[in-house]
Each structure stands twice: as C-alpha cells, then as structure tokens.
mmCIF file of C-alpha atoms and ligand atoms in Angstrom:
data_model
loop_
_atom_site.group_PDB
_atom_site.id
_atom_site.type_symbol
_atom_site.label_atom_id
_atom_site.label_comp_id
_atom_site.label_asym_id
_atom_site.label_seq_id
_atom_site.Cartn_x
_atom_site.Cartn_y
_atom_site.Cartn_z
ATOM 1 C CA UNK A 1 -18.047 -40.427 31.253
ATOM 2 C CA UNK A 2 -20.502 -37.938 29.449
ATOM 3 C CA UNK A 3 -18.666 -34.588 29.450
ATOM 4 C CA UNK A 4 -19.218 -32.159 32.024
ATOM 5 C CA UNK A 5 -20.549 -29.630 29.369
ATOM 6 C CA UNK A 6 -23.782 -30.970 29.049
ATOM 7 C CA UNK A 7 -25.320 -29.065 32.087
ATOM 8 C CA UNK A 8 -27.311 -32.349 33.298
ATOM 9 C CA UNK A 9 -23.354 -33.895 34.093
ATOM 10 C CA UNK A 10 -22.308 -30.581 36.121
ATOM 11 C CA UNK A 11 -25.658 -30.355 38.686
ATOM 12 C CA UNK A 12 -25.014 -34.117 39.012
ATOM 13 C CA UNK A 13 -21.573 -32.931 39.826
ATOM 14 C CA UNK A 14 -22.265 -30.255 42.356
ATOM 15 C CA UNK A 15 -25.003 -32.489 44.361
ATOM 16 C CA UNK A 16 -22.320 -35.609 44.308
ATOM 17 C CA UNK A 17 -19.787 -33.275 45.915
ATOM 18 C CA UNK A 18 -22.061 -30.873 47.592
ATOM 19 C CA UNK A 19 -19.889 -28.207 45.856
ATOM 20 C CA UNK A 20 -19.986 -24.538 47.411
ATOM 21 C CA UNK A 21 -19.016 -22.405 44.985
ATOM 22 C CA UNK A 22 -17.070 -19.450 46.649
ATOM 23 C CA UNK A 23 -17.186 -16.294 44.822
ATOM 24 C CA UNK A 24 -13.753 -15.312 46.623
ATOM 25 C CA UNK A 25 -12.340 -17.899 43.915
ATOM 26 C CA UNK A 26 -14.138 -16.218 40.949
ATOM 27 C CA UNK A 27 -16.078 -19.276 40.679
ATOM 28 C CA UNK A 28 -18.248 -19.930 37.503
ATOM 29 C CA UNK A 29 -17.824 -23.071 35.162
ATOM 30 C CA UNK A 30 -18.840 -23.198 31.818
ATOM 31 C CA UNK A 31 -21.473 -25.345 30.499
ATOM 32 C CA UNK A 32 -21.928 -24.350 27.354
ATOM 33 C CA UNK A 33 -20.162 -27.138 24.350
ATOM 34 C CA UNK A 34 -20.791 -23.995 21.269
ATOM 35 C CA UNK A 35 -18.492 -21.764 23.840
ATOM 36 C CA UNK A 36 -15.821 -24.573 24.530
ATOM 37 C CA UNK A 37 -15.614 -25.560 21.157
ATOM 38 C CA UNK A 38 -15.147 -21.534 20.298
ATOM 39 C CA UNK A 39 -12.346 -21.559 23.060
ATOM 40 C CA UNK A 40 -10.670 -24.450 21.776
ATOM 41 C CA UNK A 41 -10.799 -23.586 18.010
ATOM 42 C CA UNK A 42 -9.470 -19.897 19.058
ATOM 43 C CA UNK A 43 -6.547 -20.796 21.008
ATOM 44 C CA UNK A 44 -5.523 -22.961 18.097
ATOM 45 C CA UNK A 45 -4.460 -25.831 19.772
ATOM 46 C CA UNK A 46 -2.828 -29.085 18.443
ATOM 47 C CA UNK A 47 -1.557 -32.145 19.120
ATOM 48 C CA UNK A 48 2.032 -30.794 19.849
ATOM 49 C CA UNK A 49 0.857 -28.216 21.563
ATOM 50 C CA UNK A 50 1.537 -28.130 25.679
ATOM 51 C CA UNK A 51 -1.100 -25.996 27.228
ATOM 52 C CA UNK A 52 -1.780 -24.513 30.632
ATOM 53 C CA UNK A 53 -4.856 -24.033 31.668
ATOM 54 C CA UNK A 54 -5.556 -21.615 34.833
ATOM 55 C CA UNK A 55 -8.303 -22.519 37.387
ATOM 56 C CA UNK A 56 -9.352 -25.640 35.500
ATOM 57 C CA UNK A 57 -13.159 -25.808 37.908
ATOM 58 C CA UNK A 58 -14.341 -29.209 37.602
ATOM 59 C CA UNK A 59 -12.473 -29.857 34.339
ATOM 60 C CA UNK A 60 -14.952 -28.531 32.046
ATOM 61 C CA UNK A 61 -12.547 -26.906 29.411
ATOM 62 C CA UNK A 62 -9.685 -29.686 30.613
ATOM 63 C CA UNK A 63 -11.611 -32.520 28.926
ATOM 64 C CA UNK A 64 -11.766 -30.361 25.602
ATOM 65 C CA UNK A 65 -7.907 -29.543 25.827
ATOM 66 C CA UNK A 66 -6.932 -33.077 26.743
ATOM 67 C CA UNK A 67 -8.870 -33.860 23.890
ATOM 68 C CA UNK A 68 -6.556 -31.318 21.862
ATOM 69 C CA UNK A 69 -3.531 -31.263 23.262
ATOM 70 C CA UNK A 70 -0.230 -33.270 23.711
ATOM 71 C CA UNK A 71 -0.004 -32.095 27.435
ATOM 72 C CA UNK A 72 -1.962 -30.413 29.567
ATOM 73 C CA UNK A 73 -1.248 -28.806 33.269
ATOM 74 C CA UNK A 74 -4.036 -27.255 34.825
ATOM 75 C CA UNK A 75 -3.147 -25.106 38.131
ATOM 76 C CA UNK A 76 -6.368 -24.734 40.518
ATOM 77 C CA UNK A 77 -6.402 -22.761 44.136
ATOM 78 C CA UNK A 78 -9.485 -24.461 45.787
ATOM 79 C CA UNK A 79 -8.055 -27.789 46.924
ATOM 80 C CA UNK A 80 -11.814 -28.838 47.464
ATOM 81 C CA UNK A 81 -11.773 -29.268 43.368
ATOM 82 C CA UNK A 82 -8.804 -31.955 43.333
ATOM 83 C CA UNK A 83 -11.351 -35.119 44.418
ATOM 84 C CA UNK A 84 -13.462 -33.218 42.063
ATOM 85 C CA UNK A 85 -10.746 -33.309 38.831
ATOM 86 C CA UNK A 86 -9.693 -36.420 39.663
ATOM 87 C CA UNK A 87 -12.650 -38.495 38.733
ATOM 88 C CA UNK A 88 -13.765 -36.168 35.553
ATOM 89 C CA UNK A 89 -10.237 -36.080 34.127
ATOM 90 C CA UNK A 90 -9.761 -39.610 34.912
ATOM 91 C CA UNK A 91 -9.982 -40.758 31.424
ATOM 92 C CA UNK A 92 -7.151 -38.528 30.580
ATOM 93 C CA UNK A 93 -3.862 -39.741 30.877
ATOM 94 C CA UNK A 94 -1.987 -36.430 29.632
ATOM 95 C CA UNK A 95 -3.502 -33.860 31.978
ATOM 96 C CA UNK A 96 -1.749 -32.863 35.369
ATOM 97 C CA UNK A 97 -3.019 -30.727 38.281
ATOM 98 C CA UNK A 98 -1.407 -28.817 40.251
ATOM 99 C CA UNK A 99 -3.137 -27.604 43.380
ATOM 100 C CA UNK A 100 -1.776 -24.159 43.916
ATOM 101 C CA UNK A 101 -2.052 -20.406 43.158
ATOM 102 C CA UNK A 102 -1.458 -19.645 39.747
ATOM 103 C CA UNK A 103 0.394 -16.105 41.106
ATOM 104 C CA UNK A 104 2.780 -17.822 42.922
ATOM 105 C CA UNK A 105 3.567 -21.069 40.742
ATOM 106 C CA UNK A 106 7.068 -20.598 38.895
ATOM 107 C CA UNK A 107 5.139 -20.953 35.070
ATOM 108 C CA UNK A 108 8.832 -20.551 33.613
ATOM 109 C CA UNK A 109 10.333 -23.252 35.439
ATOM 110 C CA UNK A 110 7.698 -25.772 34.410
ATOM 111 C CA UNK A 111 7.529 -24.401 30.808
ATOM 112 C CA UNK A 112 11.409 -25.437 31.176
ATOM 113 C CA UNK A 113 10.951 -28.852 32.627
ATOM 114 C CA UNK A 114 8.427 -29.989 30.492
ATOM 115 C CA UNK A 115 8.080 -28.386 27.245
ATOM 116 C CA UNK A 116 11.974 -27.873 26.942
ATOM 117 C CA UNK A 117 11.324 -24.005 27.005
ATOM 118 C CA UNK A 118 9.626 -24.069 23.996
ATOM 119 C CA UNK A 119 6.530 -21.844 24.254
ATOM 120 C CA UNK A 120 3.144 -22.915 24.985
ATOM 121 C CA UNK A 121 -0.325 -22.029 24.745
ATOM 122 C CA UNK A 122 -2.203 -20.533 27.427
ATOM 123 C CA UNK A 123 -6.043 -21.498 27.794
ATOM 124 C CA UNK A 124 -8.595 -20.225 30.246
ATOM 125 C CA UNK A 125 -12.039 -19.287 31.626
ATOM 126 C CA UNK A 126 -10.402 -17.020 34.207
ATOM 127 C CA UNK A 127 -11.271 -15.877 37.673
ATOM 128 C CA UNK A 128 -11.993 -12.460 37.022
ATOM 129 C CA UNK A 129 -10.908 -11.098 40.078
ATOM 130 C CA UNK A 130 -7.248 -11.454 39.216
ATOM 131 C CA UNK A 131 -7.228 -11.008 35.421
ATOM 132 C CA UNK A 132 -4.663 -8.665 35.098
ATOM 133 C CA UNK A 133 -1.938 -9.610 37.472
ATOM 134 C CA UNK A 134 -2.090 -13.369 35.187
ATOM 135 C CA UNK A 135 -1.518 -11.678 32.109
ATOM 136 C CA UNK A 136 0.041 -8.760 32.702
ATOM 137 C CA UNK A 137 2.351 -11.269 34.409
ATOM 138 C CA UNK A 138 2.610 -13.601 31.436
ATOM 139 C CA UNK A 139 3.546 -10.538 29.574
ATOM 140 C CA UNK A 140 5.962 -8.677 31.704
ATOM 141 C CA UNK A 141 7.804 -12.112 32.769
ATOM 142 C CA UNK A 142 8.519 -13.357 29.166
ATOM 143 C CA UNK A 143 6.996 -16.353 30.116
ATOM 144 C CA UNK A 144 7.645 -18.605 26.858
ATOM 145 C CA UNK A 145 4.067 -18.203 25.655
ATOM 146 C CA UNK A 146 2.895 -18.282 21.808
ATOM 147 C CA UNK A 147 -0.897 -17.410 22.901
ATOM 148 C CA UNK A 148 -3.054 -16.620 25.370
ATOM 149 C CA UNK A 149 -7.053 -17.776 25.185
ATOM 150 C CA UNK A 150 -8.587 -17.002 27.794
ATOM 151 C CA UNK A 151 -12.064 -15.863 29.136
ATOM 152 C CA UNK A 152 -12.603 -12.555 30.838
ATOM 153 C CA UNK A 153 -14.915 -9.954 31.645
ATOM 154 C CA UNK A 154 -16.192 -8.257 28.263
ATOM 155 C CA UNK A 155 -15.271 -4.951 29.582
ATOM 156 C CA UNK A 156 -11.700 -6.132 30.461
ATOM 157 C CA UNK A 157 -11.777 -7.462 26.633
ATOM 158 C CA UNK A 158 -12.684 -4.754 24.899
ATOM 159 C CA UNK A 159 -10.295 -2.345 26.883
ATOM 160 C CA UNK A 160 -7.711 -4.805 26.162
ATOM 161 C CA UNK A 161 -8.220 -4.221 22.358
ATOM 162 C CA UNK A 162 -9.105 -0.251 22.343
ATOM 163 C CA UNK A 163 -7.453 2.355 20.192
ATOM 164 C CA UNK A 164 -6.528 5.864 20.914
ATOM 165 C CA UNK A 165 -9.814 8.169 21.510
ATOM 166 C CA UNK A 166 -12.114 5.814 23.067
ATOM 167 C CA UNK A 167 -13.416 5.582 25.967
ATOM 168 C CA UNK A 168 -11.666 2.453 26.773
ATOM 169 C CA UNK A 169 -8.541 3.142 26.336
ATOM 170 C CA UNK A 170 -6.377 3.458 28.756
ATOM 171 C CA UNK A 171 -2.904 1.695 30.331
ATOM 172 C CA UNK A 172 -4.264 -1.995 30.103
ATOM 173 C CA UNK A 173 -4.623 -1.479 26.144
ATOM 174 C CA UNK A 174 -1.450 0.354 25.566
ATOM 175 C CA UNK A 175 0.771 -2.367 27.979
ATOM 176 C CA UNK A 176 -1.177 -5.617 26.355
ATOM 177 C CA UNK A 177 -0.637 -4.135 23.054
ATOM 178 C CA UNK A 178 2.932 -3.522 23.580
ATOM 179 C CA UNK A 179 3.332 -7.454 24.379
ATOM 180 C CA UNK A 180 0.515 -8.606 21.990
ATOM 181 C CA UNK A 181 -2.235 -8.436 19.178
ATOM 182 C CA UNK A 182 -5.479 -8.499 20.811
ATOM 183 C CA UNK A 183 -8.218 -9.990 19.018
ATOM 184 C CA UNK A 184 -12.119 -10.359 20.542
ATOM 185 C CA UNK A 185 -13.009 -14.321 19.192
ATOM 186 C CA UNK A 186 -16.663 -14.399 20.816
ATOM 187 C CA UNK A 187 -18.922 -12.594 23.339
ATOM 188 C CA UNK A 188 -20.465 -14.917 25.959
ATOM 189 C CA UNK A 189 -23.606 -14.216 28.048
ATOM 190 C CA UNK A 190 -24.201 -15.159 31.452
ATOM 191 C CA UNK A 191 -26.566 -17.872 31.123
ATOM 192 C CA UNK A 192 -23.787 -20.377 30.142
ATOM 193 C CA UNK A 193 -22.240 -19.931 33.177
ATOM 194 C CA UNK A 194 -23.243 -22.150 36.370
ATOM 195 C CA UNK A 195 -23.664 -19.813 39.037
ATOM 196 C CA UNK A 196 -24.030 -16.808 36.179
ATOM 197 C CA UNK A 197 -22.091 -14.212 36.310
ATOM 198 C CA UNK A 198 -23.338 -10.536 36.936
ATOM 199 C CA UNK A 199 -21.436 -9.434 33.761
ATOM 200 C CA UNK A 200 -20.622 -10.208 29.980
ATOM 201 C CA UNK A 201 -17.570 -12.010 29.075
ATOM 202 C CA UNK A 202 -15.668 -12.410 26.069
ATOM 203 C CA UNK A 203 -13.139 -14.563 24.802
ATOM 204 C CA UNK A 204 -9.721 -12.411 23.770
ATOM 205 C CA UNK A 205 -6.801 -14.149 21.777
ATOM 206 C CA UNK A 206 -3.741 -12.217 22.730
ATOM 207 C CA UNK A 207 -0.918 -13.158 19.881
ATOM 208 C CA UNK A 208 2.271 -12.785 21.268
ATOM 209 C CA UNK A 209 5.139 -10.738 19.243
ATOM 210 C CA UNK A 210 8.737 -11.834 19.061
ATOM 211 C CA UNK A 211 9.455 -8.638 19.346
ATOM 212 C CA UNK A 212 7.520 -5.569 20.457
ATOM 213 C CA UNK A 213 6.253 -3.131 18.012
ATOM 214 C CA UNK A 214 8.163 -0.196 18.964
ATOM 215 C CA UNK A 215 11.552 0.406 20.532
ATOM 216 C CA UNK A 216 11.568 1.713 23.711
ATOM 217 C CA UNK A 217 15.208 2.571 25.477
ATOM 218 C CA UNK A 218 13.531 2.420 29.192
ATOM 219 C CA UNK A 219 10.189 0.621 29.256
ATOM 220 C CA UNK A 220 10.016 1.342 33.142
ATOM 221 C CA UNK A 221 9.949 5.446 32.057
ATOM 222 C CA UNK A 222 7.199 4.918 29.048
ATOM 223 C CA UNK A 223 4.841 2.631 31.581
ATOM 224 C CA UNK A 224 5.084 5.145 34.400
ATOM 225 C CA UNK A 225 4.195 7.957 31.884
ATOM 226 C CA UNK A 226 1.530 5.944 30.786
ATOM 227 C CA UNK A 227 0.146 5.079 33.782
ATOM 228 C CA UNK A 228 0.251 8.300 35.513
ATOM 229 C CA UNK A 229 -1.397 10.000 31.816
ATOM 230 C CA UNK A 230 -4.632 7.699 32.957
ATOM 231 C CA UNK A 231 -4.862 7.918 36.327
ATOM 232 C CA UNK A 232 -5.577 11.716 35.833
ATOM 233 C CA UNK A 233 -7.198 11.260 32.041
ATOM 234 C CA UNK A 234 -9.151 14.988 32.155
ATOM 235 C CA UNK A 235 -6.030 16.403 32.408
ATOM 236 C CA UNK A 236 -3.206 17.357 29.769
ATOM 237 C CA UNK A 237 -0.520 14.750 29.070
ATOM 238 C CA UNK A 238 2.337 17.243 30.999
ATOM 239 C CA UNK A 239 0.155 17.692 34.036
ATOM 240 C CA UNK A 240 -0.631 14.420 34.646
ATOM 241 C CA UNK A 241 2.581 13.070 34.140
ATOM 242 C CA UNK A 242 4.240 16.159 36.470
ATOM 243 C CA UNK A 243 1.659 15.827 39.040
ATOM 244 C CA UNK A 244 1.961 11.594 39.068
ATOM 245 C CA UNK A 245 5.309 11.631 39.962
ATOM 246 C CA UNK A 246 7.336 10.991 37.236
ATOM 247 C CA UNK A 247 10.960 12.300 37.578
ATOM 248 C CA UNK A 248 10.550 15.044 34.377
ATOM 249 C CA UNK A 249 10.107 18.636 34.592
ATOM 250 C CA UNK A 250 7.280 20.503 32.895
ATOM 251 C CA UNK A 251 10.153 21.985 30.360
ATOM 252 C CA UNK A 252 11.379 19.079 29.196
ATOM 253 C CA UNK A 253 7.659 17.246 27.918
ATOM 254 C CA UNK A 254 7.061 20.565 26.413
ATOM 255 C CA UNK A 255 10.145 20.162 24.588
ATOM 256 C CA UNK A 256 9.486 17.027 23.123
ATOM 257 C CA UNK A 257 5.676 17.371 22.877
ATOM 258 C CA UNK A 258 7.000 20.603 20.059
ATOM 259 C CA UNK A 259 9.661 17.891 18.553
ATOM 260 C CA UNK A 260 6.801 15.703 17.891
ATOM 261 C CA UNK A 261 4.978 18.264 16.699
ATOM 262 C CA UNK A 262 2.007 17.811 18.750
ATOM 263 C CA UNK A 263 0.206 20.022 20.876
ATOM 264 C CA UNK A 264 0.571 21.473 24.583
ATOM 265 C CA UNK A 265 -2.172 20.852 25.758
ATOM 266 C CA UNK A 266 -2.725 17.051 24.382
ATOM 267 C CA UNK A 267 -4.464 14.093 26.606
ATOM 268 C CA UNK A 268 -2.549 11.066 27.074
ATOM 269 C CA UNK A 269 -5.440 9.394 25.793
ATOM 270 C CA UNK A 270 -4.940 11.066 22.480
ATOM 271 C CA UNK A 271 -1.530 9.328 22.057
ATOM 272 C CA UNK A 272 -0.797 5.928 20.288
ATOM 273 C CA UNK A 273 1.773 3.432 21.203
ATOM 274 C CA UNK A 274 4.233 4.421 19.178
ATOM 275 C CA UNK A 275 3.749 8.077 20.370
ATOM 276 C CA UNK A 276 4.259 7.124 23.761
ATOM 277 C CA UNK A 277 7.371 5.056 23.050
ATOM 278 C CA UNK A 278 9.065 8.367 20.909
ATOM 279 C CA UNK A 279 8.155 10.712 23.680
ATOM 280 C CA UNK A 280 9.479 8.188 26.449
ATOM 281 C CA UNK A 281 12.396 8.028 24.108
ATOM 282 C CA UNK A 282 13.232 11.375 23.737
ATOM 283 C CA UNK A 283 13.044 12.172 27.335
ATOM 284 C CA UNK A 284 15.659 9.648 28.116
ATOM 285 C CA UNK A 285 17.987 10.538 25.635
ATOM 286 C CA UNK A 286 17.723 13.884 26.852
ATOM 287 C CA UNK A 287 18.587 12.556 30.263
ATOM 288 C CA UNK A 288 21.219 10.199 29.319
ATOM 289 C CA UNK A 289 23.111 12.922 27.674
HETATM 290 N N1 SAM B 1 -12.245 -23.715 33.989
HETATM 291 C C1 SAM B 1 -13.479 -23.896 34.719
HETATM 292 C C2 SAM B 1 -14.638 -23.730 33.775
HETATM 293 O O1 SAM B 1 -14.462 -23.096 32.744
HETATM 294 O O2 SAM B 1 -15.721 -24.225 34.073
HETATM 295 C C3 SAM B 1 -13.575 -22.944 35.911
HETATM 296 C C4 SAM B 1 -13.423 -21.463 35.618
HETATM 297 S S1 SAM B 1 -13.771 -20.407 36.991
HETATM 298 C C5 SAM B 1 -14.221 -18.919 36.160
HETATM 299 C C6 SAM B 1 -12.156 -19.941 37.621
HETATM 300 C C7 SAM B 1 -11.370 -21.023 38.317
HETATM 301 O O3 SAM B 1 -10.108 -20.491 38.758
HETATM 302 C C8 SAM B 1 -12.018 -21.595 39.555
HETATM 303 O O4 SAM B 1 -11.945 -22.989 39.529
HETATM 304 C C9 SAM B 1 -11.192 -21.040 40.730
HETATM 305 O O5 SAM B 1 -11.196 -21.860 41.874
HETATM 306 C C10 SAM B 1 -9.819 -20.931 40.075
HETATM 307 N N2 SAM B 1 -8.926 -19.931 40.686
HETATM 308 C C11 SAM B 1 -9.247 -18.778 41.311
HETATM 309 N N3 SAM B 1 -8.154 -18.124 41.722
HETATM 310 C C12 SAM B 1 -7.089 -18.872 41.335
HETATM 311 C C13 SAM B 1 -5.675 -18.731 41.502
HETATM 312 N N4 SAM B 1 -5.155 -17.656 42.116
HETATM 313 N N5 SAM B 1 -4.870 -19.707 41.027
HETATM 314 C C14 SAM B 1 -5.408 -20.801 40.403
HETATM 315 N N6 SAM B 1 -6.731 -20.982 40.233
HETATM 316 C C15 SAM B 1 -7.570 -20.040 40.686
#
C-alpha cells in the first residue's frame, strides 16, 4: 500500500472511512514525507530501538517508525481509528495498538514487559491539547525513556527551550530543562497538516539526562518556588513566592537572596536553574536544621 504521506492516500482515507475529525482529540495528521523523514531522522531511531508512539492518527508516522524500528506500540484514544490502523499498518508485523488514553496507560509497566526496562524512544505528532501533562509526565515518572521526538505547538517548543530573560521563559523551561536538553529540530507550517492547524508547530528533541544537572535536596520546594515566581512574573522573586503560598517567610528568601549575592528586589524570571536549585537548597537546609 502507497504510504499514507502522499496526501492523495489520506483523502482516499478519510472518504473510505467517512472520517470526522474531532478537534476534542487534537486531531491533525501529517502529510508531509520532508516532515516525517525530519521526525524520524531526529528521534534517532534504529533497528533496536522500541518506540512509542502517542496518538498514532491513521498511521501516518507508524509506517515510518515500523519502517525504523524493532518494535513499535502506538496508544490512540479515538477507537473510531482502530479499523482505520488496522488496514494501513497491516503490512507491519512489529507495530501494536493499543486503544486507550495515553494519561491513563501504565507506560512503565509495558516499557517493563516488553523492552525489559530498558529505555525507549518516544515519537510523536502530539495532540496539543494535552502536551504537557505527556511529558511533564514522562519526566516526573522516570519513565525509562532515552528521548522524546515529538511534535508540538511552536510556542510550546520554544518555551520549552528558553533561557533566563526572555519572554518565554517561565516554569515549563526550567522543569523540562531540569529532566532534559531541549533542542528545536524543525519548524512546521500548517499546510502539512490535514485539517491545518491554527498555529505553528515545531519538532523538539528532549535528551534525557541520567542525572539532573543540579542537586536539589527537595525538588517538591524548588518547583513550588518556581511555579509560584511565574504565576505572578511582574513581581519580585520574595513576593511572589510569599504571596503563592509557599511555606517561607519574607526573612528567610532575603537571607539567602544576600548569600547568593543577588539582589532584593530580583524577578524569578531573572534566575537560572541552578540559581533556583541553590536558593531552594538553602532554604531547606535552613529548615532542616
Ligand atoms: N500521528 C498522527 C499523524 O501524525 O498524522 C496523528 C497525530 S494527531 C495531532 C494526534 C492524535 O492523538 C490523534 O490521533 C488523536 O486521536 C490522538 N489522541 C488525542 N488524545 C489522546 C490521548 N489522550 N491518548 C492517546 N491518543 C490521543
């Protein structure tokens, strides 16, 4: 069968199914070869690699990665897509779908059962709606997981990657690059996109560390300083963290902010990763003792 791909394959597609596509699902396929092949060459993927693709569609990118991989399982919501998958991934005898919601699917369990726990490699044009609970869940849950390829909105992608003092950064960049080294591998415009979307999208490699970058004695303190430092970005790092709820008095961030020899009246968004981890770190020790 002529891949789907070619944009000729996917209309005959729709009309042989009379697919609706339902935006609640995030619903755009890809029909673009250049931007598959960019995907596939990206996530790095090999013949011993086992890869899980989220929301495989119609099975656009799944015929590339079957082509690729040793093993692919591709985990889809809309059970009006399994007839679908199961005549354009017929010619594959190493992909398997699973017809379920990739939030609630136990990705460490079947990482276990069939990759032996060894990590795998994460491939996707993902439904935007729900970008960051799937990776911020990959991240959080140690999921065995050398890389993560996956489409998303261009904004999401370039907040993903920013650096202190822009205007997109903010807690998404500071928790992805705790977990992993972001790196932009293509923009993509709408047109190859059946329906198209109403935004850019990018593809974003996320390398996974062993280890994080910086050592953090309570990761649950550092995140909620982070977090509250954004939600109220105009203000100074001690306000927003006093007024978002954090359990530390006004005192005791001055106090470090003077260890750390850095201003009173400082933005969270002037603050790198490591500076968050130090400050974090100092105001548990300071607890602790
Ligand atoms: N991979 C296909 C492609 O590139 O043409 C389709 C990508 S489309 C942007 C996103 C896909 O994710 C859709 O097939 C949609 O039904 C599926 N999806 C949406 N929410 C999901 C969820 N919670 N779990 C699994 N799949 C989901």
């Amino acid at each position: 069968m002529e891949k789907l791909s070619n944009p000729q394959v996917t209309i005959a597609t729709i009309k042989k199914y009379d697919f609706a596509f339902q935006k609640k699902f995030g619903q755009n396929f890809l029909i673009d070869e250049h931007v598959l092949n960019k995907i596939i060459g990206a996530a790095g993927v090999t013949k011993d690699d086992m890869v899980l693709e989220i929301g495989p569609g119609f099975g656009t990118l799944t015929q590339y990665l079957a082509e690729s991989a040793r093993e692919v399982v591709a985990v889809e919501i809309d059970k009006a897509l399994i007839p679908v998958l199961n005549e354009t991934l017929a010619d594959y005898d190493n992909v398997t779908v699973i017809n379920d919601d990739i939030l609630k699917v136990d990705i460490e369990g079947l990482v276990n059962e069939r990759n032996d726990g060894k990590p795998v490699k994460v491939v996707a044009n993902l439904p935007y709606y729900i970008t960051t609970p799937i990776i911020m869940g990959l991240l959080e849950n140690h999921v065995p997981v050398d890389n993560i390829t996956v489409m998303v909105q261009k904004e999401v992608a370039e907040r993903m990657q920013a650096g202190p003092g822009t205007k997109d950064y903010g807690a998404l960049s500071l928790a992805v690059q705790y977990y992993a080294k972001p790196y932009i591998a293509a923009n993509v415009p709408p047109n190859c996109f059946i329906p198209r979307p109403n935004v850019g999208s990018a593809v974003i490699r996320l390398e996974l560390f062993d280890a994080p970058p910086v050592k953090v004695i309570d990761e649950r303190l550092m995140f909620q300083m982070i977090r509250a430092s954004f939600n109220q970005r105009r203000k100074t790092l001690q306000n927003s963290i006093v007024n978002g709820g954090v359990s530390v008095t006004k005192d005791r961030i001055v106090a470090a902010l003077k260890r750390m020899e850095l201003s009173e009246t400082i933005r969270g968004e002037a603050l790198t990763l490591s500076q968050f981890a130090e400050l974090a770190n100092l105001l548990s020790e300071e607890r602790d003792s």
